[in-house]
Amino acid sequence: MSLLNTIVVKSLPLVPKSIVGQVSKRYIAGESLDDAVRTVRALNTNGFLATVDLLGEDIKEASEAIQTKTAVLRMLGAITEERLTSNVSIKPTQLGLRIDRELCYENIKALVSYAKSKENFVRIDMEDSTTTDDTLAIYYRLREEGFKNVGVVLQAYMKRTETDCRELLRVGANIRLCKGIYNEPPAVAFKDREEIRKNFMKSLRILLEGGAYVGIATHDDVLVNHAYGLVKDLKLQPAQYEFQMLLGVTENLRASVVQNNHRLRVYVPFGEQWYPYSTRRLKENPHMAGYIFKAMFTSS
């Protein structure tokens, strides 16, 4: 990271919100569902799949969880009405996990049930390590009730992930595998970049060899190339896995994945809670700080 980027990233709380908004346009579809629909339609036209995510997490009131559920139901309806090739991603804390696990379960079950009626799919995101056990418990319960149109996420930086991979294989899970973004303690998470890469590669092999459908979620070209080799060695067909990337990140790599005849799903976030999401993305991708610096001197 250059000195300039370091300074800008550390100064993000002082940067005008309008400037962050200008730069974050590449990371988020906008504030409204209509914005998300337009973005997904454009992605579909260019050969990409999508998953739509309503921004916001860790709500404090049950009423907010119900509002989120209603909003996601509208998202699923819009995907069907607009004939988009997209599913949805949801965060358990956004649906009441920290308030009451049963409330969260009922909300997610309602979404998965409605998605099933629309022949669609719901991805349950994984958040910080304090939610992992509850999130997996909800997922296993849904599978026990017969829902197959639901998937979960595993994070390669978590030391428990290999065990979770093997357990999830027993239920034929659909899994998104990513590195992980939360600041976890060394007791539960690998901190070294190469250790995380190694665990990602190991976990991916376990899942693919075990027959799981995996969303290979990474912007790391080393891991993308490793996945290319793995799917070739295992003689997998494109319908047996997919790559996944965030909107606005490593777009050249994203395009090359599709050009190499692999399926790729783009994560499309939208909503009024765009600011905390955008600042997190910028901190994770410090090279974007240069765009903030430029925007500060070119905005009217």
mmCIF file of C-alpha atoms in Angstrom:
data_model
loop_
_atom_site.group_PDB
_atom_site.id
_atom_site.type_symbol
_atom_site.label_atom_id
_atom_site.label_comp_id
_atom_site.label_asym_id
_atom_site.label_seq_id
_atom_site.Cartn_x
_atom_site.Cartn_y
_atom_site.Cartn_z
ATOM 1 C CA MET A 1 0.000 0.000 0.000
ATOM 2 C CA SER A 2 1.386 3.406 -0.929
ATOM 3 C CA LEU A 3 1.798 6.106 1.702
ATOM 4 C CA LEU A 4 -0.973 8.145 0.053
ATOM 5 C CA ASN A 5 -3.403 5.222 0.113
ATOM 6 C CA THR A 6 -2.538 4.531 3.750
ATOM 7 C CA ILE A 7 -3.259 8.135 4.698
ATOM 8 C CA VAL A 8 -6.566 8.214 2.794
ATOM 9 C CA VAL A 9 -7.779 4.903 4.248
ATOM 10 C CA LYS A 10 -6.982 6.015 7.820
ATOM 11 C CA SER A 11 -8.714 9.327 7.140
ATOM 12 C CA LEU A 12 -11.956 7.787 5.814
ATOM 13 C CA PRO A 13 -14.030 9.001 8.809
ATOM 14 C CA LEU A 14 -13.077 12.565 7.821
ATOM 15 C CA VAL A 15 -13.837 12.175 4.109
ATOM 16 C CA PRO A 16 -17.168 13.767 3.108
ATOM 17 C CA LYS A 17 -19.906 11.177 2.689
ATOM 18 C CA SER A 18 -20.632 12.502 -0.802
ATOM 19 C CA ILE A 19 -17.061 11.700 -1.859
ATOM 20 C CA VAL A 20 -17.271 8.146 -0.510
ATOM 21 C CA GLY A 21 -20.598 7.818 -2.313
ATOM 22 C CA GLN A 22 -19.064 8.921 -5.590
ATOM 23 C CA VAL A 23 -16.319 6.304 -5.360
ATOM 24 C CA SER A 24 -18.560 3.560 -3.956
ATOM 25 C CA LYS A 25 -20.807 3.553 -7.023
ATOM 26 C CA ARG A 26 -18.674 0.776 -8.442
ATOM 27 C CA TYR A 27 -19.270 -1.362 -5.315
ATOM 28 C CA ILE A 28 -23.026 -0.953 -4.828
ATOM 29 C CA ALA A 29 -25.991 -0.965 -7.190
ATOM 30 C CA GLY A 30 -27.660 1.984 -5.483
ATOM 31 C CA GLU A 31 -30.181 2.568 -2.716
ATOM 32 C CA SER A 32 -33.333 1.092 -4.273
ATOM 33 C CA LEU A 33 -34.501 -2.310 -5.487
ATOM 34 C CA ASP A 34 -34.945 -0.779 -8.939
ATOM 35 C CA ASP A 35 -31.233 0.068 -8.912
ATOM 36 C CA ALA A 36 -30.411 -3.545 -8.084
ATOM 37 C CA VAL A 37 -32.695 -4.833 -10.840
ATOM 38 C CA ARG A 38 -31.001 -2.628 -13.437
ATOM 39 C CA THR A 39 -27.554 -3.758 -12.313
ATOM 40 C CA VAL A 40 -28.472 -7.438 -12.382
ATOM 41 C CA ARG A 41 -30.064 -7.110 -15.807
ATOM 42 C CA ALA A 42 -26.862 -5.572 -17.166
ATOM 43 C CA LEU A 43 -24.762 -8.324 -15.598
ATOM 44 C CA ASN A 44 -27.010 -11.029 -17.022
ATOM 45 C CA THR A 45 -26.752 -9.457 -20.462
ATOM 46 C CA ASN A 46 -22.967 -9.768 -20.215
ATOM 47 C CA GLY A 47 -23.047 -13.417 -19.220
ATOM 48 C CA PHE A 48 -22.886 -13.173 -15.428
ATOM 49 C CA LEU A 49 -25.128 -14.693 -12.785
ATOM 50 C CA ALA A 50 -25.972 -12.565 -9.743
ATOM 51 C CA THR A 51 -26.917 -12.662 -6.088
ATOM 52 C CA VAL A 52 -28.696 -9.651 -4.602
ATOM 53 C CA ASP A 53 -28.018 -8.485 -1.062
ATOM 54 C CA LEU A 54 -29.904 -5.868 0.949
ATOM 55 C CA LEU A 55 -27.302 -3.971 2.955
ATOM 56 C CA GLY A 56 -27.575 -3.799 6.713
ATOM 57 C CA GLU A 57 -26.837 -6.136 9.609
ATOM 58 C CA ASP A 58 -26.981 -6.568 13.357
ATOM 59 C CA ILE A 59 -30.396 -4.974 13.851
ATOM 60 C CA LYS A 60 -31.617 -4.380 17.409
ATOM 61 C CA GLU A 61 -35.411 -4.649 17.189
ATOM 62 C CA ALA A 62 -37.656 -7.535 16.110
ATOM 63 C CA SER A 63 -39.665 -5.116 13.999
ATOM 64 C CA GLU A 64 -36.555 -4.349 11.957
ATOM 65 C CA ALA A 65 -36.055 -8.049 11.301
ATOM 66 C CA ILE A 66 -39.618 -8.293 10.000
ATOM 67 C CA GLN A 67 -39.017 -5.284 7.753
ATOM 68 C CA THR A 68 -35.912 -6.953 6.344
ATOM 69 C CA LYS A 69 -37.845 -10.160 5.696
ATOM 70 C CA THR A 70 -40.527 -8.205 3.839
ATOM 71 C CA ALA A 71 -37.885 -6.417 1.755
ATOM 72 C CA VAL A 72 -36.211 -9.699 0.787
ATOM 73 C CA LEU A 73 -39.590 -11.162 -0.191
ATOM 74 C CA ARG A 74 -39.970 -8.184 -2.546
ATOM 75 C CA MET A 75 -36.498 -8.882 -3.927
ATOM 76 C CA LEU A 76 -37.403 -12.473 -4.712
ATOM 77 C CA GLY A 77 -40.634 -11.351 -6.339
ATOM 78 C CA ALA A 78 -38.837 -8.784 -8.483
ATOM 79 C CA ILE A 79 -36.285 -11.363 -9.650
ATOM 80 C CA THR A 80 -39.128 -13.557 -10.896
ATOM 81 C CA GLU A 81 -41.135 -10.719 -12.436
ATOM 82 C CA GLU A 82 -38.107 -9.289 -14.235
ATOM 83 C CA ARG A 83 -36.904 -12.756 -15.303
ATOM 84 C CA LEU A 84 -33.462 -12.184 -13.881
ATOM 85 C CA THR A 85 -30.829 -14.871 -13.377
ATOM 86 C CA SER A 86 -30.194 -14.147 -9.727
ATOM 87 C CA ASN A 87 -30.702 -15.477 -6.244
ATOM 88 C CA VAL A 88 -30.499 -13.633 -2.908
ATOM 89 C CA SER A 89 -28.027 -13.490 -0.019
ATOM 90 C CA ILE A 90 -29.151 -12.769 3.531
ATOM 91 C CA LYS A 91 -27.400 -12.050 6.829
ATOM 92 C CA PRO A 92 -28.757 -13.801 9.938
ATOM 93 C CA THR A 93 -28.113 -10.801 12.201
ATOM 94 C CA GLN A 94 -30.175 -8.707 9.812
ATOM 95 C CA LEU A 95 -33.058 -11.122 10.396
ATOM 96 C CA GLY A 96 -32.857 -11.141 14.182
ATOM 97 C CA LEU A 97 -30.129 -13.629 15.141
ATOM 98 C CA ARG A 98 -28.781 -11.515 18.008
ATOM 99 C CA ILE A 99 -32.313 -10.894 19.303
ATOM 100 C CA ASP A 100 -33.683 -14.442 19.244
ATOM 101 C CA ARG A 101 -32.482 -17.433 17.217
ATOM 102 C CA GLU A 102 -36.005 -18.784 16.801
ATOM 103 C CA LEU A 103 -37.169 -15.446 15.397
ATOM 104 C CA CYS A 104 -34.270 -15.529 12.961
ATOM 105 C CA TYR A 105 -35.003 -19.117 11.981
ATOM 106 C CA GLU A 106 -38.676 -18.386 11.278
ATOM 107 C CA ASN A 107 -37.777 -15.352 9.185
ATOM 108 C CA ILE A 108 -35.222 -17.284 7.134
ATOM 109 C CA LYS A 109 -37.574 -20.241 6.748
ATOM 110 C CA ALA A 110 -40.243 -17.907 5.351
ATOM 111 C CA LEU A 111 -37.745 -16.586 2.791
ATOM 112 C CA VAL A 112 -36.508 -20.028 1.787
ATOM 113 C CA SER A 113 -40.077 -21.315 1.478
ATOM 114 C CA TYR A 114 -41.096 -18.375 -0.712
ATOM 115 C CA ALA A 115 -37.947 -18.751 -2.812
ATOM 116 C CA LYS A 116 -38.797 -22.422 -3.322
ATOM 117 C CA SER A 117 -42.212 -21.440 -4.674
ATOM 118 C CA LYS A 118 -40.409 -19.171 -7.147
ATOM 119 C CA GLU A 119 -37.829 -21.861 -8.008
ATOM 120 C CA ASN A 120 -35.118 -19.678 -6.507
ATOM 121 C CA PHE A 121 -32.350 -20.004 -3.944
ATOM 122 C CA VAL A 122 -31.301 -18.301 -0.708
ATOM 123 C CA ARG A 123 -27.691 -18.027 0.438
ATOM 124 C CA ILE A 124 -27.241 -17.602 4.201
ATOM 125 C CA ASP A 125 -24.146 -15.441 4.669
ATOM 126 C CA MET A 126 -21.601 -16.144 7.386
ATOM 127 C CA GLU A 127 -20.745 -13.271 9.708
ATOM 128 C CA ASP A 128 -18.264 -13.069 12.586
ATOM 129 C CA SER A 129 -17.255 -16.093 14.654
ATOM 130 C CA THR A 130 -19.763 -15.384 17.430
ATOM 131 C CA THR A 131 -22.554 -16.283 14.974
ATOM 132 C CA THR A 132 -21.051 -19.359 13.300
ATOM 133 C CA ASP A 133 -22.632 -22.070 15.448
ATOM 134 C CA ASP A 134 -26.092 -20.493 15.347
ATOM 135 C CA THR A 135 -25.903 -19.882 11.592
ATOM 136 C CA LEU A 136 -24.950 -23.486 10.872
ATOM 137 C CA ALA A 137 -27.626 -24.746 13.276
ATOM 138 C CA ILE A 138 -30.267 -22.810 11.342
ATOM 139 C CA TYR A 139 -28.927 -24.173 8.061
ATOM 140 C CA TYR A 140 -28.938 -27.793 9.257
ATOM 141 C CA ARG A 141 -32.470 -27.373 10.585
ATOM 142 C CA LEU A 142 -33.709 -26.095 7.231
ATOM 143 C CA ARG A 143 -32.087 -29.035 5.453
ATOM 144 C CA GLU A 144 -33.681 -31.454 7.935
ATOM 145 C CA GLU A 145 -37.053 -29.929 7.067
ATOM 146 C CA GLY A 146 -36.453 -30.787 3.415
ATOM 147 C CA PHE A 147 -35.326 -27.476 1.958
ATOM 148 C CA LYS A 148 -32.702 -27.934 -0.741
ATOM 149 C CA ASN A 149 -32.829 -24.402 -2.154
ATOM 150 C CA VAL A 150 -30.648 -22.957 0.570
ATOM 151 C CA GLY A 151 -26.891 -22.649 0.963
ATOM 152 C CA VAL A 152 -24.401 -21.445 3.513
ATOM 153 C CA VAL A 153 -20.938 -19.857 3.618
ATOM 154 C CA LEU A 154 -17.619 -21.070 5.015
ATOM 155 C CA GLN A 155 -14.619 -18.813 5.614
ATOM 156 C CA ALA A 156 -11.156 -20.197 4.872
ATOM 157 C CA TYR A 157 -9.456 -18.123 7.551
ATOM 158 C CA MET A 158 -11.404 -19.928 10.273
ATOM 159 C CA LYS A 159 -9.489 -22.813 11.854
ATOM 160 C CA ARG A 160 -12.701 -24.846 12.175
ATOM 161 C CA THR A 161 -13.482 -24.746 8.448
ATOM 162 C CA GLU A 162 -12.006 -28.116 7.503
ATOM 163 C CA THR A 163 -14.224 -29.817 10.093
ATOM 164 C CA ASP A 164 -17.253 -27.832 8.936
ATOM 165 C CA CYS A 165 -16.546 -28.829 5.321
ATOM 166 C CA ARG A 166 -16.625 -32.518 6.164
ATOM 167 C CA GLU A 167 -19.786 -32.204 8.250
ATOM 168 C CA LEU A 168 -21.624 -30.201 5.606
ATOM 169 C CA LEU A 169 -20.755 -32.768 2.950
ATOM 170 C CA ARG A 170 -22.935 -35.240 4.835
ATOM 171 C CA VAL A 171 -26.048 -33.217 4.007
ATOM 172 C CA GLY A 172 -25.106 -32.457 0.409
ATOM 173 C CA ALA A 173 -24.630 -28.791 1.182
ATOM 174 C CA ASN A 174 -24.359 -25.966 -1.324
ATOM 175 C CA ILE A 175 -21.458 -23.865 -0.032
ATOM 176 C CA ARG A 176 -19.865 -20.537 -0.807
ATOM 177 C CA LEU A 177 -16.204 -20.674 0.167
ATOM 178 C CA CYS A 178 -14.502 -17.333 0.785
ATOM 179 C CA LYS A 179 -11.440 -16.130 2.707
ATOM 180 C CA GLY A 180 -13.368 -14.163 5.354
ATOM 181 C CA ILE A 181 -13.363 -10.454 6.196
ATOM 182 C CA TYR A 182 -13.999 -10.065 9.929
ATOM 183 C CA ASN A 183 -11.209 -9.238 12.359
ATOM 184 C CA GLU A 184 -11.054 -12.500 14.292
ATOM 185 C CA PRO A 185 -8.699 -13.445 17.148
ATOM 186 C CA PRO A 186 -5.744 -15.755 16.409
ATOM 187 C CA ALA A 187 -7.300 -18.417 18.607
ATOM 188 C CA VAL A 188 -10.012 -19.081 16.011
ATOM 189 C CA ALA A 189 -8.612 -17.725 12.740
ATOM 190 C CA PHE A 190 -5.488 -17.903 10.635
ATOM 191 C CA LYS A 191 -3.902 -14.472 10.309
ATOM 192 C CA ASP A 192 -1.147 -15.138 7.778
ATOM 193 C CA ARG A 193 -2.067 -14.603 4.116
ATOM 194 C CA GLU A 194 -0.389 -17.807 2.940
ATOM 195 C CA GLU A 195 -1.977 -19.859 5.705
ATOM 196 C CA ILE A 196 -5.391 -18.589 4.622
ATOM 197 C CA ARG A 197 -4.647 -19.405 0.992
ATOM 198 C CA LYS A 198 -3.492 -22.893 1.957
ATOM 199 C CA ASN A 199 -6.644 -23.535 3.967
ATOM 200 C CA PHE A 200 -8.800 -22.206 1.129
ATOM 201 C CA MET A 201 -7.166 -24.614 -1.320
ATOM 202 C CA LYS A 202 -7.465 -27.537 1.098
ATOM 203 C CA SER A 203 -11.111 -26.769 1.885
ATOM 204 C CA LEU A 204 -11.994 -26.359 -1.788
ATOM 205 C CA ARG A 205 -10.505 -29.753 -2.636
ATOM 206 C CA ILE A 206 -12.400 -31.420 0.214
ATOM 207 C CA LEU A 207 -15.685 -29.906 -0.944
ATOM 208 C CA LEU A 208 -15.301 -30.553 -4.664
ATOM 209 C CA GLU A 209 -13.996 -34.084 -4.191
ATOM 210 C CA GLY A 210 -16.939 -34.669 -1.857
ATOM 211 C CA GLY A 211 -19.443 -33.673 -4.526
ATOM 212 C CA ALA A 212 -20.583 -30.360 -3.088
ATOM 213 C CA TYR A 213 -21.691 -27.510 -5.316
ATOM 214 C CA VAL A 214 -19.259 -24.734 -4.420
ATOM 215 C CA GLY A 215 -19.338 -21.010 -5.017
ATOM 216 C CA ILE A 216 -15.607 -20.293 -5.278
ATOM 217 C CA ALA A 217 -15.660 -16.761 -3.897
ATOM 218 C CA THR A 218 -12.310 -15.049 -4.350
ATOM 219 C CA HIS A 219 -10.581 -12.180 -6.126
ATOM 220 C CA ASP A 220 -7.171 -13.742 -5.563
ATOM 221 C CA ASP A 221 -5.755 -14.779 -8.934
ATOM 222 C CA VAL A 222 -3.585 -17.408 -7.224
ATOM 223 C CA LEU A 223 -6.697 -19.089 -5.862
ATOM 224 C CA VAL A 224 -8.598 -18.678 -9.124
ATOM 225 C CA ASN A 225 -5.802 -20.410 -11.029
ATOM 226 C CA HIS A 226 -5.651 -23.147 -8.396
ATOM 227 C CA ALA A 227 -9.401 -23.676 -8.812
ATOM 228 C CA TYR A 228 -9.004 -23.890 -12.589
ATOM 229 C CA GLY A 229 -6.513 -26.706 -12.122
ATOM 230 C CA LEU A 230 -8.638 -28.473 -9.540
ATOM 231 C CA VAL A 231 -11.837 -28.536 -11.588
ATOM 232 C CA LYS A 232 -9.810 -29.799 -14.545
ATOM 233 C CA ASP A 233 -8.185 -32.562 -12.502
ATOM 234 C CA LEU A 234 -11.566 -33.624 -11.133
ATOM 235 C CA LYS A 235 -13.125 -33.440 -14.616
ATOM 236 C CA LEU A 236 -15.968 -31.265 -13.345
ATOM 237 C CA GLN A 237 -18.540 -29.775 -15.682
ATOM 238 C CA PRO A 238 -19.289 -26.013 -15.461
ATOM 239 C CA ALA A 239 -22.717 -26.736 -13.934
ATOM 240 C CA GLN A 240 -21.052 -28.392 -10.914
ATOM 241 C CA TYR A 241 -19.482 -25.224 -9.453
ATOM 242 C CA GLU A 242 -19.266 -21.483 -9.957
ATOM 243 C CA PHE A 243 -16.926 -18.602 -9.214
ATOM 244 C CA GLN A 244 -18.205 -15.619 -7.243
ATOM 245 C CA MET A 245 -16.939 -12.050 -6.988
ATOM 246 C CA LEU A 246 -18.060 -8.716 -5.577
ATOM 247 C CA LEU A 247 -19.520 -5.974 -7.724
ATOM 248 C CA GLY A 248 -16.816 -3.530 -8.770
ATOM 249 C CA VAL A 249 -13.821 -5.638 -7.728
ATOM 250 C CA THR A 250 -11.192 -7.193 -10.062
ATOM 251 C CA GLU A 251 -13.414 -6.756 -13.101
ATOM 252 C CA ASN A 252 -10.723 -7.888 -15.547
ATOM 253 C CA LEU A 253 -10.280 -11.138 -13.629
ATOM 254 C CA ARG A 254 -14.038 -11.507 -13.482
ATOM 255 C CA ALA A 255 -14.310 -11.177 -17.253
ATOM 256 C CA SER A 256 -11.508 -13.666 -17.850
ATOM 257 C CA VAL A 257 -13.278 -16.307 -15.745
ATOM 258 C CA VAL A 258 -16.328 -16.133 -18.011
ATOM 259 C CA GLN A 259 -14.157 -16.045 -21.137
ATOM 260 C CA ASN A 260 -12.615 -19.307 -19.924
ATOM 261 C CA ASN A 261 -16.121 -20.839 -19.928
ATOM 262 C CA HIS A 262 -16.689 -20.893 -16.169
ATOM 263 C CA ARG A 263 -19.877 -19.696 -14.490
ATOM 264 C CA LEU A 264 -19.448 -16.532 -12.420
ATOM 265 C CA ARG A 265 -21.894 -14.953 -10.001
ATOM 266 C CA VAL A 266 -21.574 -11.289 -9.032
ATOM 267 C CA TYR A 267 -22.593 -10.177 -5.544
ATOM 268 C CA VAL A 268 -24.865 -7.126 -5.966
ATOM 269 C CA PRO A 269 -25.405 -5.123 -2.769
ATOM 270 C CA PHE A 270 -27.888 -2.271 -2.545
ATOM 271 C CA GLY A 271 -29.773 -0.272 0.051
ATOM 272 C CA GLU A 272 -29.764 2.767 2.268
ATOM 273 C CA GLN A 273 -27.011 1.284 4.464
ATOM 274 C CA TRP A 274 -24.445 1.735 1.690
ATOM 275 C CA TYR A 275 -22.011 3.897 3.661
ATOM 276 C CA PRO A 276 -20.680 1.352 6.217
ATOM 277 C CA TYR A 277 -20.463 -1.269 3.480
ATOM 278 C CA SER A 278 -18.568 1.093 1.184
ATOM 279 C CA THR A 279 -16.027 2.156 3.801
ATOM 280 C CA ARG A 280 -15.375 -1.509 4.623
ATOM 281 C CA ARG A 281 -14.822 -2.311 0.944
ATOM 282 C CA LEU A 282 -12.449 0.639 0.599
ATOM 283 C CA LYS A 283 -10.434 -0.450 3.621
ATOM 284 C CA GLU A 284 -10.194 -3.968 2.159
ATOM 285 C CA ASN A 285 -9.108 -2.569 -1.214
ATOM 286 C CA PRO A 286 -6.730 0.283 -0.352
ATOM 287 C CA HIS A 287 -5.707 0.803 -3.986
ATOM 288 C CA MET A 288 -9.146 2.404 -4.376
ATOM 289 C CA ALA A 289 -8.026 5.169 -2.021
ATOM 290 C CA GLY A 290 -6.436 6.883 -4.987
ATOM 291 C CA TYR A 291 -9.892 7.311 -6.506
ATOM 292 C CA ILE A 292 -11.061 9.022 -3.319
ATOM 293 C CA PHE A 293 -8.098 11.387 -3.445
ATOM 294 C CA LYS A 294 -8.864 12.206 -7.082
ATOM 295 C CA ALA A 295 -12.572 12.671 -6.368
ATOM 296 C CA MET A 296 -11.825 15.130 -3.570
ATOM 297 C CA PHE A 297 -10.210 17.474 -6.092
ATOM 298 C CA THR A 298 -12.519 16.963 -9.067
ATOM 299 C CA SER A 299 -15.956 17.126 -7.430
ATOM 300 C CA SER A 300 -17.936 20.291 -7.806
#
